[in-house]
GROMACS .gro file of C-alpha atoms in nm:
model
  389
    1SER     CA    1  -3.181   4.701   2.026
    2VAL     CA    2  -2.825   4.529   2.067
    3LEU     CA    3  -2.602   4.812   1.922
    4PRO     CA    4  -2.773   5.088   2.123
    5ALA     CA    5  -2.728   4.821   2.431
    6LEU     CA    6  -2.343   4.819   2.351
    7VAL     CA    7  -2.320   5.140   2.324
    8VAL     CA    8  -2.514   5.242   2.634
    9MET     CA    9  -2.298   4.974   2.816
   10LEU     CA   10  -2.012   5.134   2.757
   11GLY     CA   11  -2.094   5.522   2.774
   12LEU     CA   12  -2.238   5.369   3.140
   13THR     CA   13  -1.929   5.175   3.215
   14LEU     CA   14  -1.670   5.493   3.124
   15THR     CA   15  -1.908   5.710   3.370
   16VAL     CA   16  -1.924   5.486   3.651
   17PHE     CA   17  -1.543   5.391   3.605
   18SER     CA   18  -1.447   5.756   3.647
   19ALA     CA   19  -1.681   5.823   3.914
   20MET     CA   20  -1.524   5.483   4.098
   21VAL     CA   21  -1.164   5.652   4.078
   22LEU     CA   22  -1.261   5.963   4.193
   23ALA     CA   23  -1.412   5.815   4.475
   24SER     CA   24  -1.074   5.554   4.572
   25ILE     CA   25  -0.844   5.845   4.540
   26SER     CA   26  -1.080   6.088   4.782
   27ALA     CA   27  -1.132   5.782   5.028
   28GLY     CA   28  -0.756   5.699   5.005
   29GLN     CA   29  -0.632   6.040   5.056
   30GLN     CA   30  -0.909   6.054   5.442
   31ALA     CA   31  -0.727   5.696   5.528
   32GLY     CA   32  -0.380   5.869   5.437
   33ALA     CA   33  -0.470   6.140   5.665
   34TRP     CA   34  -0.572   5.948   5.925
   35ALA     CA   35  -0.290   5.763   5.902
   36ARG     CA   36  -0.048   6.063   5.948
   37VAL     CA   37  -0.222   6.202   6.246
   38GLY     CA   38  -0.390   5.940   6.364
   39ALA     CA   39  -0.681   6.191   6.497
   40ASP     CA   40  -0.849   6.469   6.444
   41VAL     CA   41  -0.630   6.660   6.606
   42SER     CA   42  -0.259   6.509   6.688
   43ILE     CA   43   0.031   6.755   6.957
   44SER     CA   44   0.373   6.623   7.026
   45ALA     CA   45   0.528   6.783   7.342
   46ALA     CA   46   0.887   6.974   7.297
   47PRO     CA   47   1.158   6.738   7.289
   48ALA     CA   48   1.188   6.628   7.698
   49SER     CA   49   0.865   6.795   7.810
   50THR     CA   50   0.594   6.534   7.866
   51VAL     CA   51   0.242   6.624   7.939
   52THR     CA   52   0.058   6.654   8.256
   53ALA     CA   53  -0.275   6.619   8.438
   54ALA     CA   54  -0.314   6.984   8.412
   55ASP     CA   55  -0.197   7.021   8.042
   56LEU     CA   56  -0.429   6.795   7.912
   57SER     CA   57  -0.754   6.958   8.119
   58ALA     CA   58  -0.678   7.288   7.962
   59ILE     CA   59  -0.621   7.070   7.584
   60ARG     CA   60  -1.008   6.908   7.729
   61ARG     CA   61  -1.148   7.227   7.754
   62ALA     CA   62  -1.085   7.417   7.416
   63PRO     CA   63  -1.365   7.432   7.174
   64GLY     CA   64  -1.486   7.172   6.975
   65VAL     CA   65  -1.300   6.893   7.149
   66ARG     CA   66  -1.494   6.631   7.206
   67HIS     CA   67  -1.203   6.351   7.352
   68ALA     CA   68  -0.863   6.407   7.455
   69THR     CA   69  -0.622   6.180   7.575
   70ALA     CA   70  -0.220   6.137   7.665
   71VAL     CA   71  -0.043   5.857   7.512
   72TYR     CA   72   0.308   5.810   7.495
   73ALA     CA   73   0.428   5.587   7.170
   74ALA     CA   74   0.795   5.458   7.049
   75ARG     CA   75   0.840   5.281   6.722
   76SER     CA   76   0.994   4.937   6.710
   77ASN     CA   77   1.313   5.083   6.505
   78GLY     CA   78   1.406   5.390   6.775
   79LEU     CA   79   1.621   5.363   7.070
   80LEU     CA   80   1.353   5.364   7.305
   81GLY     CA   81   1.159   5.056   7.132
   82ALA     CA   82   1.083   4.711   7.359
   83SER     CA   83   1.179   4.340   7.309
   84LEU     CA   84   0.921   4.153   7.315
   85THR     CA   85   1.130   3.821   7.442
   86GLY     CA   86   0.986   3.414   7.515
   87ALA     CA   87   1.078   3.068   7.391
   88GLY     CA   88   1.424   3.189   7.336
   89SER     CA   89   1.410   3.451   7.098
   90GLY     CA   90   1.335   3.823   7.098
   91GLN     CA   91   1.121   4.079   6.856
   92PRO     CA   92   1.180   4.405   6.879
   93VAL     CA   93   0.852   4.581   6.894
   94GLY     CA   94   0.765   4.929   6.873
   95ILE     CA   95   0.500   5.040   7.214
   96ALA     CA   96   0.270   5.231   7.281
   97VAL     CA   97   0.056   5.333   7.697
   98VAL     CA   98  -0.269   5.419   7.677
   99ASP     CA   99  -0.509   5.549   7.944
  100LEU     CA  100  -0.771   5.299   7.955
  101ARG     CA  101  -1.069   5.516   7.932
  102SER     CA  102  -0.989   5.797   7.820
  103TYR     CA  103  -0.839   5.616   7.506
  104ALA     CA  104  -1.102   5.393   7.399
  105ALA     CA  105  -1.364   5.677   7.406
  106LEU     CA  106  -1.088   5.823   7.160
  107SER     CA  107  -1.124   5.553   6.925
  108GLY     CA  108  -1.470   5.517   6.913
  109ASP     CA  109  -1.413   5.898   6.715
  110THR     CA  110  -1.223   5.698   6.464
  111PRO     CA  111  -1.200   5.485   6.151
  112TRP     CA  112  -0.968   5.294   6.351
  113PRO     CA  113  -1.120   5.011   6.512
  114GLY     CA  114  -1.281   4.993   6.911
  115PHE     CA  115  -1.055   4.947   7.118
  116PRO     CA  116  -1.112   4.652   7.356
  117ALA     CA  117  -0.996   4.849   7.675
  118ALA     CA  118  -1.215   4.531   7.886
  119ALA     CA  119  -0.912   4.292   7.778
  120LEU     CA  120  -0.689   4.505   7.980
  121ALA     CA  121  -0.834   4.602   8.260
  122ARG     CA  122  -0.659   4.567   8.578
  123ALA     CA  123  -0.948   4.445   8.827
  124GLY     CA  124  -0.810   4.087   8.896
  125THR     CA  125  -0.458   4.107   8.825
  126ARG     CA  126  -0.268   3.994   9.072
  127PRO     CA  127   0.073   4.173   9.224
  128GLY     CA  128   0.325   4.083   9.024
  129ALA     CA  129   0.113   3.852   8.820
  130ALA     CA  130   0.152   3.949   8.383
  131VAL     CA  131   0.019   4.273   8.262
  132PRO     CA  132  -0.227   4.266   7.960
  133ILE     CA  133  -0.112   4.394   7.626
  134LEU     CA  134  -0.273   4.430   7.294
  135VAL     CA  135  -0.033   4.304   7.067
  136THR     CA  136  -0.024   4.350   6.632
  137PRO     CA  137  -0.136   3.965   6.457
  138GLY     CA  138   0.191   3.964   6.282
  139ILE     CA  139   0.389   3.934   6.692
  140ALA     CA  140   0.115   3.654   6.780
  141ALA     CA  141   0.194   3.493   6.500
  142MET     CA  142   0.539   3.496   6.626
  143VAL     CA  143   0.471   3.440   6.959
  144ALA     CA  144   0.227   3.103   6.839
  145GLN     CA  145   0.542   2.964   6.594
  146ALA     CA  146   0.818   3.041   6.879
  147ARG     CA  147   0.614   2.822   7.103
  148ASN     CA  148   0.550   2.584   6.889
  149GLY     CA  149   0.894   2.507   6.844
  150ALA     CA  150   0.960   2.520   7.150
  151ARG     CA  151   0.776   2.192   7.250
  152GLY     CA  152   0.611   2.326   7.588
  153SER     CA  153   0.978   2.453   7.708
  154ALA     CA  154   0.883   2.787   7.618
  155GLY     CA  155   0.976   3.024   7.838
  156ALA     CA  156   0.734   3.293   7.987
  157LEU     CA  157   0.705   3.629   7.779
  158ARG     CA  158   0.829   3.888   7.866
  159LEU     CA  159   0.895   4.290   7.774
  160GLU     CA  160   1.208   4.380   7.798
  161ASP     CA  161   1.466   4.688   7.762
  162TYR     CA  162   1.818   4.700   7.858
  163SER     CA  163   1.773   4.767   8.233
  164GLN     CA  164   1.430   4.625   8.328
  165SER     CA  165   1.179   4.325   8.246
  166VAL     CA  166   0.804   4.264   8.291
  167PRO     CA  167   0.644   3.980   8.275
  168VAL     CA  168   0.318   3.975   8.023
  169ARG     CA  169   0.059   3.769   7.906
  170ILE     CA  170  -0.122   3.832   7.508
  171ALA     CA  171  -0.440   3.970   7.612
  172GLY     CA  172  -0.519   4.020   7.233
  173THR     CA  173  -0.448   4.133   6.884
  174ILE     CA  174  -0.546   4.477   6.765
  175THR     CA  175  -0.484   4.591   6.393
  176GLN     CA  176  -0.486   4.981   6.369
  177THR     CA  177  -0.536   5.228   6.659
  178PRO     CA  178  -0.509   5.599   6.710
  179ALA     CA  179  -0.155   5.602   6.914
  180MET     CA  180   0.017   5.388   6.595
  181PRO     CA  181  -0.133   5.470   6.264
  182GLY     CA  182   0.101   5.415   6.044
  183GLY     CA  183   0.124   5.056   6.147
  184GLY     CA  184   0.430   4.823   6.234
  185GLU     CA  185   0.451   4.614   6.516
  186TYR     CA  186   0.316   4.697   6.849
  187VAL     CA  187   0.216   4.611   7.191
  188VAL     CA  188  -0.011   4.826   7.372
  189VAL     CA  189  -0.004   4.818   7.765
  190PRO     CA  190  -0.217   5.005   7.984
  191ARG     CA  191  -0.152   5.311   8.185
  192TRP     CA  192  -0.150   5.134   8.537
  193ALA     CA  193   0.114   4.897   8.476
  194ALA     CA  194   0.365   5.221   8.401
  195PRO     CA  195   0.531   5.234   8.749
  196ARG     CA  196   0.622   4.888   8.701
  197LEU     CA  197   0.813   4.989   8.320
  198SER     CA  198   0.942   5.277   8.481
  199TYR     CA  199   1.229   5.325   8.189
  200LEU     CA  200   0.922   5.428   7.976
  201PRO     CA  201   0.930   5.828   8.027
  202ALA     CA  202   0.561   6.018   8.055
  203PRO     CA  203   0.317   6.057   7.809
  204SER     CA  204   0.446   6.283   7.572
  205THR     CA  205   0.132   6.294   7.274
  206VAL     CA  206  -0.243   6.450   7.295
  207LEU     CA  207  -0.459   6.317   7.101
  208VAL     CA  208  -0.796   6.493   7.001
  209THR     CA  209  -1.132   6.463   6.838
  210GLY     CA  210  -1.377   6.683   6.776
  211ALA     CA  211  -1.639   6.754   6.505
  212ALA     CA  212  -1.598   7.118   6.505
  213ILE     CA  213  -1.248   7.164   6.686
  214ASN     CA  214  -1.155   7.525   6.664
  215ALA     CA  215  -0.797   7.506   6.573
  216ARG     CA  216  -0.625   7.797   6.630
  217ALA     CA  217  -0.801   7.807   6.975
  218LEU     CA  218  -0.637   7.498   6.990
  219ARG     CA  219  -0.287   7.591   6.902
  220ALA     CA  220  -0.355   7.865   7.148
  221VAL     CA  221  -0.419   7.658   7.401
  222ALA     CA  222  -0.106   7.371   7.318
  223SER     CA  223   0.131   7.714   7.285
  224ARG     CA  224   0.040   7.765   7.651
  225VAL     CA  225   0.071   7.494   7.810
  226LEU     CA  226   0.303   7.265   7.648
  227PRO     CA  227   0.541   7.561   7.490
  228GLY     CA  228   0.679   7.431   7.187
  229SER     CA  229   0.505   7.143   7.099
  230GLN     CA  230   0.443   7.106   6.762
  231VAL     CA  231   0.029   7.075   6.676
  232THR     CA  232  -0.067   6.852   6.309
  233VAL     CA  233  -0.463   6.899   6.220
  234ARG     CA  234  -0.606   6.593   6.026
  235ARG     CA  235  -0.840   6.851   5.772
  236GLN     CA  236  -0.553   7.032   5.728
  237VAL     CA  237  -0.326   6.724   5.562
  238LEU     CA  238  -0.647   6.617   5.408
  239SER     CA  239  -0.652   6.936   5.228
  240ALA     CA  240  -0.312   6.967   5.137
  241LEU     CA  241  -0.273   6.586   4.997
  242ALA     CA  242  -0.659   6.727   4.782
  243ALA     CA  243  -0.469   7.025   4.658
  244THR     CA  244  -0.173   6.860   4.497
  245PRO     CA  245  -0.147   6.942   4.093
  246ALA     CA  246  -0.114   6.589   4.008
  247LEU     CA  247  -0.459   6.539   4.155
  248ARG     CA  248  -0.621   6.831   3.999
  249LEU     CA  249  -0.529   6.755   3.659
  250SER     CA  250  -0.639   6.385   3.713
  251GLN     CA  251  -1.007   6.532   3.815
  252GLY     CA  252  -1.083   6.692   3.554
  253LEU     CA  253  -0.964   6.450   3.285
  254TYR     CA  254  -1.147   6.180   3.513
  255LEU     CA  255  -1.448   6.431   3.535
  256GLY     CA  256  -1.407   6.521   3.178
  257GLY     CA  257  -1.421   6.195   3.092
  258ALA     CA  258  -1.723   6.116   3.288
  259ALA     CA  259  -1.912   6.373   3.166
  260ALA     CA  260  -1.818   6.277   2.764
  261ALA     CA  261  -1.937   5.940   2.789
  262ALA     CA  262  -2.305   6.087   3.042
  263GLY     CA  263  -2.302   6.261   2.726
  264LEU     CA  264  -2.276   5.955   2.424
  265THR     CA  265  -2.496   5.774   2.661
  266ALA     CA  266  -2.800   5.993   2.634
  267LEU     CA  267  -2.744   6.056   2.227
  268ALA     CA  268  -2.764   5.654   2.234
  269VAL     CA  269  -3.073   5.646   2.429
  270LEU     CA  270  -3.229   5.961   2.251
  271PHE     CA  271  -3.120   5.787   1.916
  272SER     CA  272  -3.222   5.414   1.988
  273LEU     CA  273  -3.579   5.569   2.078
  274ALA     CA  274  -3.604   5.828   1.809
  275THR     CA  275  -3.528   5.548   1.501
  276SER     CA  276  -3.842   5.338   1.650
  277ALA     CA  277  -4.027   5.688   1.711
  278ARG     CA  278  -4.271   5.608   1.377
  279SER     CA  279  -4.322   5.215   1.460
  280ARG     CA  280  -4.411   5.257   1.878
  281SER     CA  281  -4.626   5.559   1.720
  282ALA     CA  282  -4.848   5.338   1.477
  283MET     CA  283  -4.855   5.105   1.768
  284LEU     CA  284  -4.968   5.336   2.018
  285THR     CA  285  -5.253   5.448   1.751
  286ARG     CA  286  -5.318   5.071   1.698
  287LEU     CA  287  -5.380   5.061   2.099
  288ALA     CA  288  -5.635   5.350   2.100
  289ALA     CA  289  -5.843   5.283   1.785
  290LEU     CA  290  -5.864   4.819   1.942
  291GLY     CA  291  -6.040   5.072   2.284
  292MET     CA  292  -5.735   5.118   2.484
  293ALA     CA  293  -5.685   5.416   2.708
  294ARG     CA  294  -5.410   5.634   2.569
  295SER     CA  295  -5.262   5.646   2.967
  296GLN     CA  296  -5.233   5.233   2.896
  297ALA     CA  297  -5.144   5.266   2.621
  298LEU     CA  298  -4.844   5.516   2.644
  299LEU     CA  299  -4.739   5.281   2.942
  300VAL     CA  300  -4.713   5.028   2.729
  301GLY     CA  301  -4.553   5.227   2.479
  302ILE     CA  302  -4.257   5.266   2.756
  303THR     CA  303  -4.154   4.969   2.811
  304GLU     CA  304  -3.991   4.984   2.461
  305ALA     CA  305  -3.647   5.028   2.621
  306VAL     CA  306  -3.689   4.799   2.912
  307PRO     CA  307  -3.518   4.503   2.734
  308MET     CA  308  -3.196   4.770   2.626
  309LEU     CA  309  -3.218   4.895   2.977
  310CYS     CA  310  -3.183   4.550   3.167
  311ALA     CA  311  -2.875   4.474   2.910
  312ALA     CA  312  -2.720   4.803   2.912
  313ALA     CA  313  -2.736   4.767   3.309
  314ALA     CA  314  -2.639   4.377   3.313
  315GLY     CA  315  -2.336   4.494   3.064
  316THR     CA  316  -2.201   4.772   3.307
  317VAL     CA  317  -2.224   4.587   3.640
  318VAL     CA  318  -1.993   4.261   3.476
  319SER     CA  319  -1.767   4.512   3.302
  320VAL     CA  320  -1.714   4.744   3.642
  321TRP     CA  321  -1.652   4.439   3.817
  322LEU     CA  322  -1.374   4.358   3.558
  323LEU     CA  323  -1.222   4.659   3.536
  324ALA     CA  324  -1.236   4.699   3.922
  325GLU     CA  325  -1.020   4.324   3.900
  326VAL     CA  326  -0.796   4.404   3.654
  327ILE     CA  327  -0.732   4.722   3.620
  328GLY     CA  328  -0.727   4.856   3.980
  329PRO     CA  329  -0.452   4.674   4.121
  330VAL     CA  330  -0.248   4.862   3.884
  331LEU     CA  331  -0.342   5.226   3.866
  332GLY     CA  332  -0.075   5.349   4.186
  333LEU     CA  333  -0.386   5.538   4.298
  334ASN     CA  334  -0.151   5.562   4.667
  335ALA     CA  335   0.064   5.831   4.479
  336PHE     CA  336  -0.232   6.092   4.510
  337THR     CA  337  -0.348   5.961   4.848
  338GLY     CA  338  -0.020   6.077   5.004
  339SER     CA  339   0.035   5.738   5.167
  340SER     CA  340   0.155   5.365   5.094
  341LEU     CA  341  -0.155   5.218   5.207
  342PRO     CA  342  -0.300   5.005   4.927
  343VAL     CA  343  -0.631   5.297   4.734
  344ALA     CA  344  -0.914   4.985   4.675
  345VAL     CA  345  -1.067   5.033   4.358
  346ARG     CA  346  -1.397   4.908   4.439
  347PRO     CA  347  -1.767   5.017   4.301
  348THR     CA  348  -2.067   5.102   4.553
  349TRP     CA  349  -2.423   5.028   4.432
  350LEU     CA  350  -2.412   5.426   4.462
  351GLN     CA  351  -2.190   5.494   4.168
  352LEU     CA  352  -2.407   5.169   3.965
  353VAL     CA  353  -2.755   5.300   4.004
  354ALA     CA  354  -2.716   5.650   3.910
  355PRO     CA  355  -2.603   5.681   3.613
  356LEU     CA  356  -2.851   5.365   3.526
  357ALA     CA  357  -3.125   5.580   3.666
  358GLY     CA  358  -3.037   5.873   3.514
  359ALA     CA  359  -3.039   5.615   3.172
  360ALA     CA  360  -3.382   5.482   3.238
  361VAL     CA  361  -3.513   5.866   3.316
  362LEU     CA  362  -3.401   5.982   3.054
  363ALA     CA  363  -3.547   5.717   2.817
  364VAL     CA  364  -3.881   5.751   3.014
  365THR     CA  365  -3.900   6.048   2.980
  366PHE     CA  366  -3.842   6.130   2.562
  367LEU     CA  367  -4.104   5.785   2.534
  368ALA     CA  368  -4.311   5.988   2.770
  369ILE     CA  369  -4.330   6.297   2.556
  370ASP     CA  370  -4.382   6.137   2.226
  371GLY     CA  371  -4.622   5.931   2.321
  372ALA     CA  372  -4.811   6.255   2.446
  373ARG     CA  373  -4.808   6.349   2.071
  374SER     CA  374  -4.849   6.077   1.927
  375GLY     CA  375  -5.194   6.075   2.158
  376ARG     CA  376  -5.310   6.433   2.002
  377ARG     CA  377  -5.336   6.283   1.709
  378PRO     CA  378  -5.657   6.210   1.570
  379LEU     CA  379  -5.790   5.888   1.531
  380ALA     CA  380  -5.965   5.873   1.216
  381PRO     CA  381  -5.677   6.039   1.020
  382ALA     CA  382  -5.394   5.845   1.175
  383LEU     CA  383  -5.507   5.505   1.084
  384ARG     CA  384  -5.598   5.616   0.745
  385GLN     CA  385  -5.236   5.742   0.708
  386GLU     CA  386  -5.167   5.409   0.856
  387GLU     CA  387  -5.348   5.236   0.593
  388ALA     CA  388  -5.185   5.457   0.308
  389GLY     CA  389  -4.846   5.416   0.434
   0.00000   0.00000   0.00000
């Protein structure tokens, strides 16, 4: 059974690897679409326009909208970015101003980590006290390093612009969030502190989530309440990524390879079992002659495939893990995702179990049919034929 098990292992490995790559590309495209939009729909107001409470209320009434929130966001390399200063040094940072309640509800509808609204709550904050903010891990490390270098002489942490400065304190860290889906170094400021940062404009972006948003109706509402706004729908971004010619060609090649590997695996299983059909039939005949019921003898015959399948399964798991570790990082699958985010190639239990289960079902079916055919032969003539042979 060594050679058939080796062939089955190679076939299963190719099948699982193809499925693993296709699943990784699909997951990478999903992540890329989220990284571009941040929510199911993003509505950006026209330049010099802002989002009012009435505008937001009208968008929330659009068909299929579950959550909607207005945010202000600026990148660290833009003109409206801010600077976080402390311990005699400053760091340009992006800034996002959010409404805690609606933003936390919307974040729960996205794959981003949950938003810790309680950390930025206004309760207990004295007038004029430092404003609680969330920062990225990179900023938190920079602040900690600066304070350690200052040896106790670090100044208060402040968020500054050209004309204003407000004391802030780090209330927690955040890695990814809908308002800043592209990442970078940024801070998140609660909306209730916006009056102390009067240089910041009012919200100019609306983020929307919902499982069944009517994109056409939402565009109509956005055009009416926010003339000149730009509406970006995540589903459409994902469809555009999946429709690229290079991706279609690669999917065809991977699917063709998986189908060929699965076919060769099936042939290897059948060939292995067919070559031992004569000895298996003789064994079933002897067991029946010794008084064992034909159904019990059939179950014993089915166990013949167990060693081959176990060896193939163990080899497949090890081979797929090695392929994911060695080849996965150099495949460069982010070329198919429209994002610079790295695409992890990792097998799932379903990808491993499904081909193995298919091979097992094929083997058991073949053995059951062969055993049933052998069991229909009269016992005495079969024994005489075996003795004569």
